[in-house]
Coordinates of C-alpha atoms and ligand atoms in Angstrom, one line a residue:
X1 CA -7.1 10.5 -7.6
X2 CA -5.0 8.9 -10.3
X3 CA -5.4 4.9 -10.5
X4 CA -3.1 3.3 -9.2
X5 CA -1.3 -0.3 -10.9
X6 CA -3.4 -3.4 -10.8
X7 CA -0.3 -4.8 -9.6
X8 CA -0.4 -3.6 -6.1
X9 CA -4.1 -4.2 -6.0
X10 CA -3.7 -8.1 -6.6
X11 CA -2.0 -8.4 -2.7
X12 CA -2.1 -7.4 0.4
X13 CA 0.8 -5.9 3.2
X14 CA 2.6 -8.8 4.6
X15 CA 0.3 -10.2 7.3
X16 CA 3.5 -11.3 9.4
X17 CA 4.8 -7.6 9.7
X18 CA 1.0 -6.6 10.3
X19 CA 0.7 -8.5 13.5
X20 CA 4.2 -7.1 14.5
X21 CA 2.2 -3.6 13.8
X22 CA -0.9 -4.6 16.3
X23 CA 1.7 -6.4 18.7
X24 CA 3.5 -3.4 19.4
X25 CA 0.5 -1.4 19.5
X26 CA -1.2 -3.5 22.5
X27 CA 2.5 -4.5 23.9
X28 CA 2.1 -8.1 23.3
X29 CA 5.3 -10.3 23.4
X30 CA 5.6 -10.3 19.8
X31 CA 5.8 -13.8 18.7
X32 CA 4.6 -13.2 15.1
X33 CA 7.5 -12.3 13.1
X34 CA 10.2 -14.2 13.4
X35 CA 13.6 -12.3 15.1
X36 CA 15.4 -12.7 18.0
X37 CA 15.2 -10.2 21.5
X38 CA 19.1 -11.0 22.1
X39 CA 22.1 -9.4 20.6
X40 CA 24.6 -10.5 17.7
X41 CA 27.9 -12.0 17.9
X42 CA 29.8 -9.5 20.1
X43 CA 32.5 -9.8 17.8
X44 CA 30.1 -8.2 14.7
X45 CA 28.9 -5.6 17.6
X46 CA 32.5 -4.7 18.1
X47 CA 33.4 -4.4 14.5
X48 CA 30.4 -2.6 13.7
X49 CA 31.2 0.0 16.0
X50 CA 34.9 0.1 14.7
X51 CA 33.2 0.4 10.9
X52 CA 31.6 3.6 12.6
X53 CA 35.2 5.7 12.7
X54 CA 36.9 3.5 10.3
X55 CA 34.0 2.8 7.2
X56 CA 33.5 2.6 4.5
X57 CA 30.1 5.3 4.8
X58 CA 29.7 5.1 0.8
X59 CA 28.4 2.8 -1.6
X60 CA 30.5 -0.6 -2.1
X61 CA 30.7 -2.2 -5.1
X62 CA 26.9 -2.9 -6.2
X63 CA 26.8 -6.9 -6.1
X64 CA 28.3 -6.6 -2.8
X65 CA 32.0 -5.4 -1.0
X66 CA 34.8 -7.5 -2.4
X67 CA 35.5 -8.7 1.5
X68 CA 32.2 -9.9 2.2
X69 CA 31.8 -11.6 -1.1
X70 CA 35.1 -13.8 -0.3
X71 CA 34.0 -14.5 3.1
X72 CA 30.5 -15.7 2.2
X73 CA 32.7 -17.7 -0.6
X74 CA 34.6 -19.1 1.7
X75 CA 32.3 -20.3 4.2
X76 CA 29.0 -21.3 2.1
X77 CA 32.1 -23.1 0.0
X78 CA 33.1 -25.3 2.6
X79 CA 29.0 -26.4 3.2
X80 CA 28.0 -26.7 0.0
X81 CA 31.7 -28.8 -0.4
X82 CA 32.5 -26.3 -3.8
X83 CA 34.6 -23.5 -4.2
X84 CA 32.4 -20.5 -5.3
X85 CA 33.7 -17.6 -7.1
X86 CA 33.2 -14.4 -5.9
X87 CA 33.8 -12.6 -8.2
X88 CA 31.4 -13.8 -10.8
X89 CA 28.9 -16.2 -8.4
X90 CA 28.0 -14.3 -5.8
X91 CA 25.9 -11.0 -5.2
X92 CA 25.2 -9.6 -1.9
X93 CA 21.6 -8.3 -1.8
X94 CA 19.4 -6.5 0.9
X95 CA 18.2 -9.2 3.0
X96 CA 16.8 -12.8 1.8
X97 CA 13.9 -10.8 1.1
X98 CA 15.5 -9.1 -2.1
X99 CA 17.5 -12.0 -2.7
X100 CA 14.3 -14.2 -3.7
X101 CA 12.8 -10.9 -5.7
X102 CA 15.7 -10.9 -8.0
X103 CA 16.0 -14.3 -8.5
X104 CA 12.6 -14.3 -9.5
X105 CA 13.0 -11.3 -11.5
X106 CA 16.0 -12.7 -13.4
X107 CA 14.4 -16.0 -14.2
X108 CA 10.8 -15.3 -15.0
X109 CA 9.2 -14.0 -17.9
X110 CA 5.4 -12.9 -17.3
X111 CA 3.1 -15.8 -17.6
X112 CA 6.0 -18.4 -16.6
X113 CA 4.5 -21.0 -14.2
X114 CA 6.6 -21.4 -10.7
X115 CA 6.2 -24.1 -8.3
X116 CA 5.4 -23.2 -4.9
X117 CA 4.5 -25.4 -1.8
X118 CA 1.9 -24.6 0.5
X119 CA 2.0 -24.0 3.0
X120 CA 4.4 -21.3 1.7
X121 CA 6.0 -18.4 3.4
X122 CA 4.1 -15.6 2.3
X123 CA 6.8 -13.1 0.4
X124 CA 6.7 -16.0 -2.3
X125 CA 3.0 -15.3 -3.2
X126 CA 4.2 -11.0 -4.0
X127 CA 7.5 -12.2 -5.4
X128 CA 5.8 -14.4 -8.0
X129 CA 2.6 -11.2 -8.8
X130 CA 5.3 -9.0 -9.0
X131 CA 7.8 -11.1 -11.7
X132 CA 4.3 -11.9 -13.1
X133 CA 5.1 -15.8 -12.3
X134 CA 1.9 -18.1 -12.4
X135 CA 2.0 -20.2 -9.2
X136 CA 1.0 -23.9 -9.2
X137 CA 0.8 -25.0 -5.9
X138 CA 2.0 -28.3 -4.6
X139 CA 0.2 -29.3 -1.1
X140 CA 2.9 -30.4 1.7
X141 CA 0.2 -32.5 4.0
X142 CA 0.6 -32.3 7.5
X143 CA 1.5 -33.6 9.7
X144 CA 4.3 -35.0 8.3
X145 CA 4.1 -32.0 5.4
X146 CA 5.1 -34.8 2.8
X147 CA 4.4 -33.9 -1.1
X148 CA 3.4 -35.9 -3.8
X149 CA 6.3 -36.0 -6.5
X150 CA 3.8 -36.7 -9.2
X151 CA 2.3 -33.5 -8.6
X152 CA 5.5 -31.5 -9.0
X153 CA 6.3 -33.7 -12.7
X154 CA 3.1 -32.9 -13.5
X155 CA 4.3 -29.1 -13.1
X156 CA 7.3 -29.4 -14.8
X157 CA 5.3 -31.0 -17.3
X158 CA 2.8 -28.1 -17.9
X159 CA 6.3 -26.1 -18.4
X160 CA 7.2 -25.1 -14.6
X161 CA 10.3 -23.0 -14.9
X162 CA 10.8 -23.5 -11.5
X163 CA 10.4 -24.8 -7.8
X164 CA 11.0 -22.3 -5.0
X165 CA 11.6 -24.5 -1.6
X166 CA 12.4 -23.4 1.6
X167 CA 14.5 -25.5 3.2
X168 CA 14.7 -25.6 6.1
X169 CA 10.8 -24.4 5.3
X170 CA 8.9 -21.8 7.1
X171 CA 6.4 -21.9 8.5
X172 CA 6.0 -26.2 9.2
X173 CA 9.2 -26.8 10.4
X174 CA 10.2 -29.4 7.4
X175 CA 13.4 -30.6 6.2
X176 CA 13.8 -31.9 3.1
X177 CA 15.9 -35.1 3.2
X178 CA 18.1 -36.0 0.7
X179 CA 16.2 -38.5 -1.4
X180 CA 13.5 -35.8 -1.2
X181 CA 15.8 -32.8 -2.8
X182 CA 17.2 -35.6 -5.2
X183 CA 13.7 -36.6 -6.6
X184 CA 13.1 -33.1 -6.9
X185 CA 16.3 -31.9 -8.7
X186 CA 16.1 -34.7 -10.8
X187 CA 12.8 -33.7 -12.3
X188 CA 14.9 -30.1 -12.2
X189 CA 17.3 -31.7 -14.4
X190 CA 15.1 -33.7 -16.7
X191 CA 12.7 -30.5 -17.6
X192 CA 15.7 -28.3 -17.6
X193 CA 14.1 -26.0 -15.0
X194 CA 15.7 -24.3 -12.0
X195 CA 15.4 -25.0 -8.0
X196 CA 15.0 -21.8 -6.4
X197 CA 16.0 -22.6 -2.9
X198 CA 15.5 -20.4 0.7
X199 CA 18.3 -21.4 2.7
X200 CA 17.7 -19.4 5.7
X201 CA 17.3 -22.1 8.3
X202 CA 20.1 -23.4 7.1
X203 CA 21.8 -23.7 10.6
X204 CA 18.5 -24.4 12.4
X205 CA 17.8 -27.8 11.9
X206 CA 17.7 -30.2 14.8
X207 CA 18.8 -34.0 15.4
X208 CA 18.9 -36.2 13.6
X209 CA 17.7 -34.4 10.7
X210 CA 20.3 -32.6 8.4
X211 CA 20.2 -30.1 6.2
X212 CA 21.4 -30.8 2.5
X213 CA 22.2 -27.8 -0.1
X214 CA 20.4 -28.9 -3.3
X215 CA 23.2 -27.2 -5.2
X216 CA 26.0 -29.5 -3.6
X217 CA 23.5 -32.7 -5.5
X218 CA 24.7 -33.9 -8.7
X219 CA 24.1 -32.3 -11.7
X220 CA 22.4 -29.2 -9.6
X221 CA 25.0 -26.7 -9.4
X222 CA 23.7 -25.3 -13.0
X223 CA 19.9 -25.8 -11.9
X224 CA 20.4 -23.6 -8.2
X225 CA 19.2 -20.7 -7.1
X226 CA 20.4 -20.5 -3.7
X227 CA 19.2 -17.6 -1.7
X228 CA 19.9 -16.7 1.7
X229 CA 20.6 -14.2 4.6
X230 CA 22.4 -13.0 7.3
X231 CA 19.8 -11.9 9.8
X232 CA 18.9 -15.3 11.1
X233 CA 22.1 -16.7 11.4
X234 CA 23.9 -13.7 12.8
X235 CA 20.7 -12.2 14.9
X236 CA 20.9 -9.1 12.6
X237 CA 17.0 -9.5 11.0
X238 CA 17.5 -5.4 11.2
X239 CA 21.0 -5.5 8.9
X240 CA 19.1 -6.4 6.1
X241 CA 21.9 -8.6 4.3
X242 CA 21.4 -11.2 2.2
X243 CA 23.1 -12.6 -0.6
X244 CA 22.6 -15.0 -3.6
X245 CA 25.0 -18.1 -4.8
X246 CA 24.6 -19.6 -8.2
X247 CA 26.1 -20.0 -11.6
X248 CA 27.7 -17.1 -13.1
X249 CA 25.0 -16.9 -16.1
X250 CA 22.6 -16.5 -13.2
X251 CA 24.1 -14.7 -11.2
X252 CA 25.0 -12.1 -14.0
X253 CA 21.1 -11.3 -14.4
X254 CA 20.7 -11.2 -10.3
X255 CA 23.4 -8.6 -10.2
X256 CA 21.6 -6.3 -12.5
X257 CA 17.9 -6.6 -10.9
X258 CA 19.7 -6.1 -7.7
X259 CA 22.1 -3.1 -9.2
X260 CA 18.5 -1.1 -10.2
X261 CA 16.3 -2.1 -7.1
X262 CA 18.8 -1.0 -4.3
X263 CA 22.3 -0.1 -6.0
X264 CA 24.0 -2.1 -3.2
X265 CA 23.3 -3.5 0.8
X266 CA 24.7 -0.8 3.6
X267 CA 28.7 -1.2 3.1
X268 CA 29.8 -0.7 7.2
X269 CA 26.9 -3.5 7.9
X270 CA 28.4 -5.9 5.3
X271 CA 32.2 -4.9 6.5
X272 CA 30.8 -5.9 9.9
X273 CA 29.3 -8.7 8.7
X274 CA 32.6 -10.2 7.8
X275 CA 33.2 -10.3 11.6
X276 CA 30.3 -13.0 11.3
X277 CA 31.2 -14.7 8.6
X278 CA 34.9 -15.7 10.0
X279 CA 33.5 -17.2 12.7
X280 CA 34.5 -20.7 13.4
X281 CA 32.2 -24.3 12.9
X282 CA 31.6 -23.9 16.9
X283 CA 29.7 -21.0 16.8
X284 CA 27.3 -22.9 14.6
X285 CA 27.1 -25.6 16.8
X286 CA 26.7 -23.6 19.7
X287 CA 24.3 -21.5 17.8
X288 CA 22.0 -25.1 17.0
X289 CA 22.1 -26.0 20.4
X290 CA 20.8 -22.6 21.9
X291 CA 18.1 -22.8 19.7
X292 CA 17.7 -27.1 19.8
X293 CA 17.1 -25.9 24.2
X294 CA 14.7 -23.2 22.8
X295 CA 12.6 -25.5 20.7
X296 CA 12.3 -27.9 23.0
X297 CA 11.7 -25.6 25.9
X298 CA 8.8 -24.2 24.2
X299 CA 7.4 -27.7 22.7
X300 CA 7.2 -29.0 26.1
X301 CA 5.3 -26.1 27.8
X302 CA 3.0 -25.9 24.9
X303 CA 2.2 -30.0 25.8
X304 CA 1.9 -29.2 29.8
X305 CA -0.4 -26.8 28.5
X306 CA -2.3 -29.1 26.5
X307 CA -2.1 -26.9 23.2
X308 CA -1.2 -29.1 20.4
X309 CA 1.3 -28.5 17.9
X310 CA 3.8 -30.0 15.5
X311 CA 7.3 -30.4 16.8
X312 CA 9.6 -28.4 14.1
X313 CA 12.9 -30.5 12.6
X314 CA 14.1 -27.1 11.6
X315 CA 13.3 -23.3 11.7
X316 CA 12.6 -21.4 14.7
X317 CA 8.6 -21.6 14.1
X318 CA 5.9 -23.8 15.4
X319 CA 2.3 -24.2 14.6
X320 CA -0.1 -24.6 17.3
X321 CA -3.8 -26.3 16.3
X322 CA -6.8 -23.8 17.7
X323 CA -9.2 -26.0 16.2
X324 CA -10.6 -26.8 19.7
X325 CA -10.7 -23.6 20.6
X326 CA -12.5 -22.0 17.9
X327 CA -15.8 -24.8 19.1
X328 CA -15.9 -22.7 22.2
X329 CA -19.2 -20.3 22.0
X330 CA -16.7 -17.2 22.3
X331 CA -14.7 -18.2 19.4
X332 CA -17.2 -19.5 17.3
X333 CA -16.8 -18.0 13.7
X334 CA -14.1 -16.4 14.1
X335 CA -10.8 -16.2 11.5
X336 CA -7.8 -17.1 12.8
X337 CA -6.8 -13.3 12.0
X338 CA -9.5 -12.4 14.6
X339 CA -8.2 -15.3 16.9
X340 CA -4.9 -14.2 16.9
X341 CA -6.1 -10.3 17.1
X342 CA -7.9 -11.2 20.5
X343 CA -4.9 -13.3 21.7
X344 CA -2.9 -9.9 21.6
X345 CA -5.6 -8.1 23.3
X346 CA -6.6 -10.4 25.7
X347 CA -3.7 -12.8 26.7
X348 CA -0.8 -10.4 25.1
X349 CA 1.2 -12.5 22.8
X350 CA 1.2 -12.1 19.3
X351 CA 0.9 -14.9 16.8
X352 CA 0.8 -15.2 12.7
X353 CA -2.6 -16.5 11.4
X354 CA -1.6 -19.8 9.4
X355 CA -4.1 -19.3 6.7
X356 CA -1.6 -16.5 5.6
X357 CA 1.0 -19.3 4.5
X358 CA -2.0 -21.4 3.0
X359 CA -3.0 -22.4 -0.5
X360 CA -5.9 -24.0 0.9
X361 CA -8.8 -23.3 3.2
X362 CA -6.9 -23.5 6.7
X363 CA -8.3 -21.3 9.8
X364 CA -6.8 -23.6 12.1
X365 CA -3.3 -23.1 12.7
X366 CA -1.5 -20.5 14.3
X367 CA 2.5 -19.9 13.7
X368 CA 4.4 -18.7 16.7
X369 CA 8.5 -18.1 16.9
X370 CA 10.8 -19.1 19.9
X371 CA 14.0 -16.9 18.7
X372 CA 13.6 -15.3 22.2
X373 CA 15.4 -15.1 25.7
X374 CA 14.6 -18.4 28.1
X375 CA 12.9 -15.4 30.5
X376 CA 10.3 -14.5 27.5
X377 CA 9.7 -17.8 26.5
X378 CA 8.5 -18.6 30.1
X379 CA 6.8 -15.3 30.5
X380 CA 4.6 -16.3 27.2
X381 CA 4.0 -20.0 28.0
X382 CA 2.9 -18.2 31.6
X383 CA 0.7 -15.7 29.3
X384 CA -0.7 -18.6 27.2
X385 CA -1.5 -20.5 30.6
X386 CA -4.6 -18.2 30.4
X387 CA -5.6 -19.3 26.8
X388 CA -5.7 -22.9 27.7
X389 CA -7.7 -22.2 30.6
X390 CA -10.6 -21.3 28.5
X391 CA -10.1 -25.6 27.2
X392 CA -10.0 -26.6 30.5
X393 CA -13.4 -24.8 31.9
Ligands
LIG401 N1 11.1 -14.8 7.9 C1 10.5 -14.1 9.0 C2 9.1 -14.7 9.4 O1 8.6 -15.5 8.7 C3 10.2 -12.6 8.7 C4 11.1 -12.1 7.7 C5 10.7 -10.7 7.4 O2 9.7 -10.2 7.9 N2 11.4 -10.1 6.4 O3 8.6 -14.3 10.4

């Protein structure tokens, strides 16, 4: 057998899409990776199906279809409060997924250092092995997952060429206030370094907390990276649409990573997607209340439960503390990857193991997602009722 790169051998599948693997294979209520078990707008459903007879069924243009790229334009123009070219600042990838690869891949040189926080979402640790980035990682401390600006200076100062921030961040639930995101783009500015940003929260984030585009803050536009996505948003994880927004030198390179990765994203989902896109401030009000119920819903039978957890400001994830359940003789020693492996088996609910979004040594967090039906969410809080039974004996 031939050898195969070093590359690939340096990290592992995605553990979040691995627990989707062993949830569907015991039928767990998959609460690992985050997407939703409810449909779309009906409006992108119904213009989907129209795409069917009407297309396009070829390629579109390869940074993205001239349609889609004005209506993301015109509606990430009126957040960030600037208008954004489409034709030169904008390029339409395959998910959020791609969209942070070819960020990455067009701002990176192998052996650049990048900023990353832990805990992280875990694409960032093969994004950064696979632009050959060096990542310095900056600790957000729970449980108010606060940072030390010092520390990032001090990475800037060893020659960061960037900070990738996910805001609102997966998997801890933080916001980044404004004074945060200033602090940090200032040190952007004064080490002439970029902000990477993951955006895709960006209409999850519950009261009073709001979410601030780092490229709207003075003097970032030039220093933003702004990557985001379609699937959370829109409830279409399986679309795969995503799409970057930043200056036109930037945006240049992404197009031509993006052009030789994956030519273009599927044309009748992006011509549907404009469907989305069109859609008025309400639905994204409406859309921040559904999941504001959701949150809380869940938070509250987690406390009657008497499992502890952080209450998330944004996102639709929460991270439940098994610390006292890994004293119990049954647990004792195990990972949280074996933890959560017997939760499928055994009380059929899937979670992520936290130490997969850790720098540091951490077995004691689980992540779970709420983007589900009120019926699921009760079914699982009824499913975890057996969990907490084991605390209770
Ligand atoms: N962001 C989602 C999560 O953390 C998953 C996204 C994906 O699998 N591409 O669960």
């Amino acid at each position: 057998m031939p050898k195969l790169s070093e590359r690939v051998g340096t990290f592992t599948d995605s553990v979040i899409r691995r627990m989707t693997r062993i949830s569907n294979q015991y039928g767990a209520i998959n609460l690992s990776q985050g997407f939703p078990d409810f449909d779309p707008p009906k409006v992108m459903m119904e213009r989907l199906a129209q795409t069917a007879y009407e297309g396009p069924h070829q390629y579109s243009i390869t940074y993205g279809a001239k349609d889609t790229r004005e209506a993301i334009a015109r509606k990430q123009g009126r957040n960030i409060g600037r208008q954004i070219d489409p034709e030169t600042e904008i390029v339409v990838t395959c998910g959020g997924t791609e969209a942070m690869m070819s960020a990455m891949m067009t701002i990176v040189n192998p052996g650049d250092k990048v900023m990353v926080f832990s805990p992280f979402y875990e694409n960032y640790g093969a994004d950064a092995i696979l632009s050959g980035a060096q990542p310095i990682y900056i600790p957000l401390v729970p449980p108010e997952y606060d940072f030390d600006i010092d520390l990032i200076e001090e990475g800037f100062r060893q020659g960061a060429k960037a900070i990738i921030i996910c805001n609102p961040s997966n998997p801890c639930g933080k916001v980044f206030t404004r004074e945060e995101l200033t602090a940090i783009g200032n040190l952007c500015i004064k080490y002439d370094a970029f902000a990477v940003m993951d955006e895709v929260y960006e209409h999850m984030v519950y009261e009073p907390h709001v979410h601030t585009y780092m490229s709207s803050l003075p003097g970032m536009w030039e220093h933003t990276i702004t990557c985001n996505s379609m699937s959370k948003t829109y409830s279409i994880t399986g679309w795969r649409l995503g799409y970057v927004i930043a200056s036109a030198e930037v945006i240049e390179g992404a197009r031509k990573v993006h052009d030789f990765l994956t030519v273009g994203a599927p044309a009748p989902l992006q011509k549907a997607a404009v469907a989305g896109l069109e859609l008025p401030d309400s639905y994204y009000e409406n859309f921040r209340r559904m999941y504001t119920e959701k949150r809380d819903f869940f938070c509250h039978g987690l406390d009657q439960l008497g499992l502890k957890h952080n209450v998330p400001e944004g996102t639709y994830f929460v991270m439940v503390d098994i610390s006292d359940f890994l004293e119990l003789p049954q647990f004792k020693d195990m990972t949280d990857l074996e933890f959560c492996e017997w939760v499928i088996k055994n009380v059929g609910v899937a979670a992520v193991p936290g130490s997969s979004f850790f720098r540091e040594d951490v077995n004691h967090l689980i992540r779970f997602h709420f983007a589900k039906s009120m019926e699921t969410l009760e079914e699982v809080l009824g499913r975890l009722k057996k969990l907490a039974d084991l605390l209770a004996k």
